[in-house]
Short mmCIF file of C-alpha atoms in Angstrom, two decimals:
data_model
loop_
_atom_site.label_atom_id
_atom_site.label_comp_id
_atom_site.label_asym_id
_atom_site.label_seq_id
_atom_site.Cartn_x
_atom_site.Cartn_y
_atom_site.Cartn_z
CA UNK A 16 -133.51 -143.70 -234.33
CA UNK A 17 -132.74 -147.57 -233.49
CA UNK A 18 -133.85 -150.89 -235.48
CA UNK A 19 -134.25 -154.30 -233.72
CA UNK A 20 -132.20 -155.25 -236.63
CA UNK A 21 -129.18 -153.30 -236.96
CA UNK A 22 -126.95 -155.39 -239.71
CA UNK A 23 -129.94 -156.30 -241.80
CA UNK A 24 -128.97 -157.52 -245.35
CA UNK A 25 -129.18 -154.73 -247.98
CA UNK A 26 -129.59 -155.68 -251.49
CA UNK A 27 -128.21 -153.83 -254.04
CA UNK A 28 -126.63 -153.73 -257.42
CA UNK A 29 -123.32 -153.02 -258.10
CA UNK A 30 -120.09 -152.50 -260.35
CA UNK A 31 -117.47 -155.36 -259.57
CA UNK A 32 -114.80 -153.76 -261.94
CA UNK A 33 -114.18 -150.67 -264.79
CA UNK A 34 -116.40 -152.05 -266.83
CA UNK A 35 -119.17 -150.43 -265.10
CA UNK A 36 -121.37 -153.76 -265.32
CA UNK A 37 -124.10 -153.58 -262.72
CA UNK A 38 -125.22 -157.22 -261.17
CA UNK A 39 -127.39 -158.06 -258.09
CA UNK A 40 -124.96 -157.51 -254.56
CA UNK A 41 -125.83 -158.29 -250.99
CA UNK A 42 -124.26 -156.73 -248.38
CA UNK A 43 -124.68 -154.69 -244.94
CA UNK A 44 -125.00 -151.43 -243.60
CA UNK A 45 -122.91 -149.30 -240.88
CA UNK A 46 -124.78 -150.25 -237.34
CA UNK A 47 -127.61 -147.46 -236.22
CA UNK A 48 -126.44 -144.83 -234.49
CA UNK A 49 -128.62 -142.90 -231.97
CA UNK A 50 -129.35 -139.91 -234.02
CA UNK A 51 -129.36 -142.38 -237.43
CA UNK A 52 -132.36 -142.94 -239.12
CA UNK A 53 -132.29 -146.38 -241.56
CA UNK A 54 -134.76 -146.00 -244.71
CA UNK A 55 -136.28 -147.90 -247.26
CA UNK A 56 -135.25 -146.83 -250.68
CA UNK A 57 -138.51 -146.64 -253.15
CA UNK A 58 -136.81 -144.49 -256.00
CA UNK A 59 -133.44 -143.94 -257.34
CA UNK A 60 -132.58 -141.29 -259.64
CA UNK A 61 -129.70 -141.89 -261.99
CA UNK A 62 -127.30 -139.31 -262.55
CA UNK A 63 -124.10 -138.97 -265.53
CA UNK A 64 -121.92 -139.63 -261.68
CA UNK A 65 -123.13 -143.25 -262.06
CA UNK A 66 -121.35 -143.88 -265.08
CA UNK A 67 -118.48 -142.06 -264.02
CA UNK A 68 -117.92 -144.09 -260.77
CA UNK A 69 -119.03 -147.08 -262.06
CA UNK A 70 -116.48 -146.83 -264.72
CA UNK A 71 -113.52 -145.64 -262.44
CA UNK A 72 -113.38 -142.38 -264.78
CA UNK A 73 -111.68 -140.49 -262.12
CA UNK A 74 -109.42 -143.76 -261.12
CA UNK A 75 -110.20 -144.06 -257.26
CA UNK A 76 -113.48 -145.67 -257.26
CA UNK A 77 -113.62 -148.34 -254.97
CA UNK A 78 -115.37 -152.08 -256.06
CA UNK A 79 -117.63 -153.70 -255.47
CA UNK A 80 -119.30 -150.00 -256.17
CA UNK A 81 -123.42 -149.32 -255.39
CA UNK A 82 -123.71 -145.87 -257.31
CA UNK A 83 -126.53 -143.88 -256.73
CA UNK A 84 -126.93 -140.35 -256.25
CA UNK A 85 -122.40 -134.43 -250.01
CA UNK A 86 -118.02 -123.18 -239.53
CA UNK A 87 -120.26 -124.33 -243.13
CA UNK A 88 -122.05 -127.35 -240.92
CA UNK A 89 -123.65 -124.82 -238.81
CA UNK A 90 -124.84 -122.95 -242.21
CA UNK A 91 -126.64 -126.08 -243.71
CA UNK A 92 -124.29 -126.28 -246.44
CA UNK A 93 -122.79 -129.52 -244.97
CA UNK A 94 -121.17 -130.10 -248.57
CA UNK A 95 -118.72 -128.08 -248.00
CA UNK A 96 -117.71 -129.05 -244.79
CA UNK A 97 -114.20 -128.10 -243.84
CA UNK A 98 -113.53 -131.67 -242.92
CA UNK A 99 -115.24 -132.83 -246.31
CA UNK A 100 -118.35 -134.74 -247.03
CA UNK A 101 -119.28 -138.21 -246.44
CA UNK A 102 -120.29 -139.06 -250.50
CA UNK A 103 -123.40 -141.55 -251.20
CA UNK A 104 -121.02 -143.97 -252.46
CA UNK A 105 -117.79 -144.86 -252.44
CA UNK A 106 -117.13 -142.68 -249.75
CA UNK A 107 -115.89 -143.29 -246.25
CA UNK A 108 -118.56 -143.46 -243.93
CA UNK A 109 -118.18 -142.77 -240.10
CA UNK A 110 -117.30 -146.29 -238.91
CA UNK A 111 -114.71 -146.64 -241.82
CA UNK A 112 -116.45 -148.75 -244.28
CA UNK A 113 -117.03 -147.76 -247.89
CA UNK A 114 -120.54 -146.12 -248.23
CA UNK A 115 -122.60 -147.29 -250.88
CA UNK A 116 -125.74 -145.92 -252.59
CA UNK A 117 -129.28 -145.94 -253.45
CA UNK A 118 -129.21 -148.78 -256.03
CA UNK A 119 -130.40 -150.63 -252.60
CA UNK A 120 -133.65 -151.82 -250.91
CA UNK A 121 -132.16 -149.49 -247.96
CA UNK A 122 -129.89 -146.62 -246.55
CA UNK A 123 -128.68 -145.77 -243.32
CA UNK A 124 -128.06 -141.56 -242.57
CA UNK A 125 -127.64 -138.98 -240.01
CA UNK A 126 -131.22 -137.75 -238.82
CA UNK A 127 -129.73 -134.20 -240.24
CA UNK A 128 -129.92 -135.48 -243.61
CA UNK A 129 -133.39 -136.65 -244.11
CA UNK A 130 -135.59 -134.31 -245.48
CA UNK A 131 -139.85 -134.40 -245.69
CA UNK A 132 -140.91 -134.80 -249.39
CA UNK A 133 -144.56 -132.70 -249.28
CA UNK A 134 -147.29 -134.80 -248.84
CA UNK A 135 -148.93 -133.94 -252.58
CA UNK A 136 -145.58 -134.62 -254.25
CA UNK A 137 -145.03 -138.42 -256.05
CA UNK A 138 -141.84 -139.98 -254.43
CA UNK A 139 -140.67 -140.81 -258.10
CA UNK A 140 -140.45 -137.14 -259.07
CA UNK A 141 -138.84 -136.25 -255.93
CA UNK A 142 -135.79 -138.54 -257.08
CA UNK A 143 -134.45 -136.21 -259.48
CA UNK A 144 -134.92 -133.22 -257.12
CA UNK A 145 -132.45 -134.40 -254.68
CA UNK A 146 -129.47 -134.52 -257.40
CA UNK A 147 -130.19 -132.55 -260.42
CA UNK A 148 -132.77 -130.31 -258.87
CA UNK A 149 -130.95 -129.29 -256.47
CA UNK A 150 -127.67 -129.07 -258.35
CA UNK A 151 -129.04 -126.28 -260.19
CA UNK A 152 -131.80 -124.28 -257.44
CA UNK A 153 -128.66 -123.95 -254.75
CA UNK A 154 -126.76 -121.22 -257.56
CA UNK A 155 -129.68 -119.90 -259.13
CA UNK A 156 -130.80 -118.77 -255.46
CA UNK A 157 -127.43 -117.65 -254.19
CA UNK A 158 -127.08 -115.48 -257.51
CA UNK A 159 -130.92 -114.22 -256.87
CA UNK A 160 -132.12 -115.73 -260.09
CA UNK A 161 -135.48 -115.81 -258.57
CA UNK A 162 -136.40 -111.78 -259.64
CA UNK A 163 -139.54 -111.49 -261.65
CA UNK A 164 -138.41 -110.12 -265.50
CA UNK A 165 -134.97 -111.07 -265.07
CA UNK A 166 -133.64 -112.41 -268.33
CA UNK A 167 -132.29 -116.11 -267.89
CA UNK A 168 -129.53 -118.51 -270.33
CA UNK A 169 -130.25 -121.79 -270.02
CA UNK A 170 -126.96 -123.96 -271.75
CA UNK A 171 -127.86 -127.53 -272.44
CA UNK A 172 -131.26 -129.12 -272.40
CA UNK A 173 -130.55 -132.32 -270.14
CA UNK A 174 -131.65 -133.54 -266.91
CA UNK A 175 -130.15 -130.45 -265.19
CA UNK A 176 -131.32 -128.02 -268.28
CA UNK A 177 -135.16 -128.82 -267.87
CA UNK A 178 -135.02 -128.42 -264.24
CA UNK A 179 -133.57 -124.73 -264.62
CA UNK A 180 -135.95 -123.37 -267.30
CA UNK A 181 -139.39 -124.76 -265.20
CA UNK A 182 -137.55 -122.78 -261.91
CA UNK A 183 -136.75 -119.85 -264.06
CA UNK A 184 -140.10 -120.21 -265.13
CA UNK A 185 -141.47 -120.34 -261.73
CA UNK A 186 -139.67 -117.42 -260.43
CA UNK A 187 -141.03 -115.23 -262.93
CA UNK A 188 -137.91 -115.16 -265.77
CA UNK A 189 -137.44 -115.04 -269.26
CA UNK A 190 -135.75 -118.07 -270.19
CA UNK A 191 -133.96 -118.74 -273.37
CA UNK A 192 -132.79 -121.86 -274.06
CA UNK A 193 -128.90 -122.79 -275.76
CA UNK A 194 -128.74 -125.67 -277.58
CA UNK A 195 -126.31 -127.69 -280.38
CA UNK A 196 -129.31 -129.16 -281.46
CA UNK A 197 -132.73 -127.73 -283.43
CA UNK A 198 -134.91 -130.61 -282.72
CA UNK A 199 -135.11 -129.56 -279.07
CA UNK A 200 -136.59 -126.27 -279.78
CA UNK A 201 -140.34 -127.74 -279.60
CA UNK A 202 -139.70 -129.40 -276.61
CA UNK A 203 -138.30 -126.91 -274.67
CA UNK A 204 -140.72 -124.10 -275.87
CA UNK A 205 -144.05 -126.33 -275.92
CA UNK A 206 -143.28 -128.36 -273.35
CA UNK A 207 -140.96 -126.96 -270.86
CA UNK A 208 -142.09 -123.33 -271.52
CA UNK A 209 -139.23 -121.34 -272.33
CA UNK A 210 -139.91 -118.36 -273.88
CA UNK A 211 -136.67 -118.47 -276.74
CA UNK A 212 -134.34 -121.11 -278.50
CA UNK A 213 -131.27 -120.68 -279.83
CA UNK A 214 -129.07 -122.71 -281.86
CA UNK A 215 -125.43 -121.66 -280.31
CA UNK A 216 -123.67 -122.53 -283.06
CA UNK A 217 -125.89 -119.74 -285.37
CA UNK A 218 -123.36 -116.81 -285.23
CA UNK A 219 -126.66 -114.70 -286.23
CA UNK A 220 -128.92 -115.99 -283.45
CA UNK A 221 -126.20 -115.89 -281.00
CA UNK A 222 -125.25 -112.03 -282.18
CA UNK A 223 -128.97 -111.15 -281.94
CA UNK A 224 -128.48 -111.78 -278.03
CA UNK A 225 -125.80 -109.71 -277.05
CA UNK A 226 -126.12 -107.88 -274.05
CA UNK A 227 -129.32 -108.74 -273.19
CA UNK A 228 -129.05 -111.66 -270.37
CA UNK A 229 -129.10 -110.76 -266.97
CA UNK A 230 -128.04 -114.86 -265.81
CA UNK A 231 -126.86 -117.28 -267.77
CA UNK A 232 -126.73 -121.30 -265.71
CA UNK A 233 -124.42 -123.78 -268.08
CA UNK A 234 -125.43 -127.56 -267.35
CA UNK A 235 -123.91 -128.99 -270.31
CA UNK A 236 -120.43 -131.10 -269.72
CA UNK A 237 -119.39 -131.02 -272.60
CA UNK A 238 -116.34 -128.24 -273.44
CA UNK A 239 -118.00 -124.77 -275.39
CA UNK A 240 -116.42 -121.74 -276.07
CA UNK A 241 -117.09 -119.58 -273.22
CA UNK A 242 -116.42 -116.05 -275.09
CA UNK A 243 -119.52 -115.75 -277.11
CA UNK A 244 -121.84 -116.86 -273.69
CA UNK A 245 -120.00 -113.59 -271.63
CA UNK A 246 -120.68 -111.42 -274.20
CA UNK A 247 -124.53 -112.18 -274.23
CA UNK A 248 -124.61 -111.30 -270.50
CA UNK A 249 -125.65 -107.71 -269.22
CA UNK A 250 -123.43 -104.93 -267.16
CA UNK A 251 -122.93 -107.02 -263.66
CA UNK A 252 -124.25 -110.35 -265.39
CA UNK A 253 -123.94 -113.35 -263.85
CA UNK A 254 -122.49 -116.96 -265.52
CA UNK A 255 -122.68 -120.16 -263.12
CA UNK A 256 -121.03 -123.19 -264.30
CA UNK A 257 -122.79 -126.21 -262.92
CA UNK A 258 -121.68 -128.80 -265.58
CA UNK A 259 -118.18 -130.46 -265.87
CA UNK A 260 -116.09 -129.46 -269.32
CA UNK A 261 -112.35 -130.99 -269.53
CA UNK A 262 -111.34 -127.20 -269.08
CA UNK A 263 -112.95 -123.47 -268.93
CA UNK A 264 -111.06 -120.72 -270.96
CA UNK A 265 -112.04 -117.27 -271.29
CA UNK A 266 -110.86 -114.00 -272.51
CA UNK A 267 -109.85 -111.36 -269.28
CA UNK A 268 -111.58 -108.51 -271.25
CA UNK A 269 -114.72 -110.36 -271.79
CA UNK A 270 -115.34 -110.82 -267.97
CA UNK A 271 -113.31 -107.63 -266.85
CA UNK A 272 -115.77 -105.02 -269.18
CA UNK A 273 -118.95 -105.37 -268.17
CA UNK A 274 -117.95 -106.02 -264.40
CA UNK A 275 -119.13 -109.63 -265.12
CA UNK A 276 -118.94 -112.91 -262.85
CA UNK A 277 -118.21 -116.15 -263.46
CA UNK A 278 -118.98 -118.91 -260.54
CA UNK A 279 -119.50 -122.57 -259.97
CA UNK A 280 -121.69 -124.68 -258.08
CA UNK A 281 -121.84 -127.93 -257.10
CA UNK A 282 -124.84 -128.97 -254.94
CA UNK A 283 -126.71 -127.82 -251.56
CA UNK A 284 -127.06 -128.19 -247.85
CA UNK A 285 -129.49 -129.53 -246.20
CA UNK A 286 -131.71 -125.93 -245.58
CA UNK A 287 -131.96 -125.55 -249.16
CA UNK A 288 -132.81 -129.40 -250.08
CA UNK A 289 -136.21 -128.67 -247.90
CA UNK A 290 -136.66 -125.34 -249.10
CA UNK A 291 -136.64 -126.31 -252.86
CA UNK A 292 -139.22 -129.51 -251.93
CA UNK A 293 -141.69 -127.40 -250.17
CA UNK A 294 -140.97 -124.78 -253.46
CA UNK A 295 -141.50 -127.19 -256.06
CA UNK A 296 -144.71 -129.14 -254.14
CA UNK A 297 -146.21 -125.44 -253.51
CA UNK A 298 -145.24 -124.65 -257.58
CA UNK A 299 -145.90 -127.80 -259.37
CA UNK A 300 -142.36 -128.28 -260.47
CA UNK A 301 -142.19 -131.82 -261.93
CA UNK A 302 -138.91 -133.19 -263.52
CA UNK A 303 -139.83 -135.09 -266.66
CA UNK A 304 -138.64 -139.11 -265.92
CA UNK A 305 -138.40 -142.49 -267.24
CA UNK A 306 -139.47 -145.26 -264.42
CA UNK A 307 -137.21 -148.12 -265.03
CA UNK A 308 -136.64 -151.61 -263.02
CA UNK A 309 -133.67 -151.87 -261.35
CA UNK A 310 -132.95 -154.76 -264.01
CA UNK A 311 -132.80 -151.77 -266.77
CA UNK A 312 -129.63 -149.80 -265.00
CA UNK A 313 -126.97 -151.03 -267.24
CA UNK A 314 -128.99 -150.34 -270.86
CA UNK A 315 -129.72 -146.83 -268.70
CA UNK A 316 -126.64 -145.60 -268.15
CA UNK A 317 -125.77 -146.59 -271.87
CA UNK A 318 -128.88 -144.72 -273.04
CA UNK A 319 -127.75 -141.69 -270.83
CA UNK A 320 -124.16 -141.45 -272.34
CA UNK A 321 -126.09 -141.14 -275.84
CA UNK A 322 -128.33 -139.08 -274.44
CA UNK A 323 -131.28 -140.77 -275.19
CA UNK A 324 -133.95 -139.76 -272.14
CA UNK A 325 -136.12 -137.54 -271.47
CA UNK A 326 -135.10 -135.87 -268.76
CA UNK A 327 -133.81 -138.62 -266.45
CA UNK A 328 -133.71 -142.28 -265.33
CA UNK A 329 -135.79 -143.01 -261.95
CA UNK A 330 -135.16 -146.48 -260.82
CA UNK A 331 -138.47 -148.00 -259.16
CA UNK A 332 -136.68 -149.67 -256.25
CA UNK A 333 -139.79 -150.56 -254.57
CA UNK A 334 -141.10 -152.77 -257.32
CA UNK A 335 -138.47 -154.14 -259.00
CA UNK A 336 -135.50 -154.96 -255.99
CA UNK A 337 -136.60 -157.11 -253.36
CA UNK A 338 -136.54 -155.58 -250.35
CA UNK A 339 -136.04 -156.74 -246.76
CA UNK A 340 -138.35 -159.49 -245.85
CA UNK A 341 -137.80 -158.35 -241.97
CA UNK A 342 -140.57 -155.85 -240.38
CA UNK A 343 -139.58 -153.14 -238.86
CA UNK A 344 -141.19 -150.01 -236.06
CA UNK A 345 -139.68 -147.00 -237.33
CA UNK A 346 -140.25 -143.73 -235.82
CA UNK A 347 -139.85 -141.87 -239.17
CA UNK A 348 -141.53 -143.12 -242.32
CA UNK A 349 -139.42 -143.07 -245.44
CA UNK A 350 -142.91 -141.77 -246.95
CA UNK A 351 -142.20 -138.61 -244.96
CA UNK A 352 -138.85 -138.39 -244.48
CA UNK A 353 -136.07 -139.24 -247.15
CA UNK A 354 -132.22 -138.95 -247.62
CA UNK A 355 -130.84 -136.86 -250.63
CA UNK A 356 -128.12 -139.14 -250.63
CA UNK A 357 -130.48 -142.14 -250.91
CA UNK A 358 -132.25 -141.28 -253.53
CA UNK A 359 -129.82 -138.41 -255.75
#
């Protein structure tokens, strides 16, 4: 799909150095390919991977940095591409410049990788889907978390967390709900509808549990001991790690009795991106978000290292960036069609 204006200016914000510090950027996109699509951004979600690129936390990120929220191929789980993926930002993109993301009036992608967001379904709450929604649907459908009276552990109560007890929900589960933290227990019973809470650092709650979980998802980041989780799950239970400790230790006995599994996930491909929109449009699955300018980023991602949101940061792009001042004829409106990496 080609523009009359291929180098168009994109306006952005971005980190100039480790300090993370997000300031108003102008630059250009890769030229329009003949199976690209180039979209307007109207939301941004923002995602813990903000503050860690933005803040060189892994030491290769690239500046000036535009975060924003990657035989297999043929699958539709291009993540995992055997030649690796092409990441939302500071990536390298396939005319060798350093991709940048949707903290931007607009985006350039691969036709493959837009996706229709449901006609019924707000663009702002389809932000989150395309990062933490998805991060969590790809395992919880691989693992067939989606079996009516299934017992579900939810660890962590964050933007990830909320999304997996409202699918759990949705597919018919009984969700409990792990937290370090008691004042959460209203929310996520009244208001996210799980149907337990437990405090994991009770011994006695945690004790009461044993046995009786048939999947447990972990979406915190922060390190927990991983023995007292296993021992909560059923004969064949299942334990997907989606969050990022410093390390993961474990007893041999407690996964080895109980023919239990432990697995990770990342993300999705692009057949399961569509096929948790349509699910969540035909469900009413709605992450719970803050709308913020773009102006609000940097207090943002300070508010989401203390986190202090409920459940994550959607950056109205439309109103609060200015956007091209060019028209353009596209054959695909960004109002059906979107990029995950645009807008995760």
């Amino acid at each position: 799909m080609s523009s009359a204006n291929d180098n168009a200016e994109c306006l952005g914000w971005a980190a100039r150095d480790p300090s993370g510090h997000l300031s108003p950027y102008k630059f250009s996109r890769r030229a329009i390919g003949s199976e690209d699509v180039s979209l307007d951004i109207t939301h941004c979600g923002i995602c813990y991977a903000d503050v860690a690129w933005t803040r060189n936390k892994g030491g290769h990120s690239k500046y000036p940095l535009v975060p924003g929220e990657c035989e297999y191929c043929n699958d539709g789980l291009e993540v995992h591409c055997s030649k690796g993926p092409v990441l939302t930002f500071d990536g390298i993109d396939v005319d060798g410049t350093v991709t940048k993301g949707g903290y931007s009036s607009y985006i350039v992608v691969h036709e493959r990788y837009c996706f229709r967001v449901p006609d019924n379904y707000p663009l702002e709450l389809a932000a989150p889907l395309l990062c933490a929604g998805i991060t969590v649907y790809t395992p919880m459908i691989r693992h067939n978390m989606n079996q009516p009276g299934k017992t579900l552990g939810v660890i962590g109560l964050g933007g990830l967390g909320h999304l997996a007890v409202k699918f759990g929900k949705a597919f018919g589960l009984k969700v409990t709900v792990f937290s370090t933290s008691l004042s959460k227990k209203e929310e996520a019973v009244s208001r996210l509808g799980a149907d337990n809470f437990v405090v994991s650092s009770d011994e006695q709650q945690m004790s009461a549990l044993a046995n009786s979980l048939d999947f447990i998802i972990d979406t915190a980041s922060g390190d927990i001991p991983f023995d007292p989780y296993l021992s909560l799950l059923k004969t064949a239970g299942v334990f997907v790690l989606v969050g990022f400790p410093s390390e993961v230790k474990f007893s041999p006995v407690t996964l080895i009795l109980g023919m239990k599994t432990v697995s990770g996930s990342v993300t999705g491909g692009t057949k399961q991106t569509q096929e948790m929109l349509n699910f969540c449009a035909l469900h009413k699955i709605y992450p719970e978000i803050e709308v913020v300018p773009i102006q609000y980023s940097n207090e943002a991602l300070e508010r989401m290292i203390k986190k202090d949101v409920k459940y994550r940061f959607v950056i109205d792009i439309a109103n609060s960036l200015k956007c091209r001042v060019q028209t353009y004829y596209y054959i695909l409106w960004s109002r059906d069609y979107i990029s995950p990496l645009a807008w995760s």
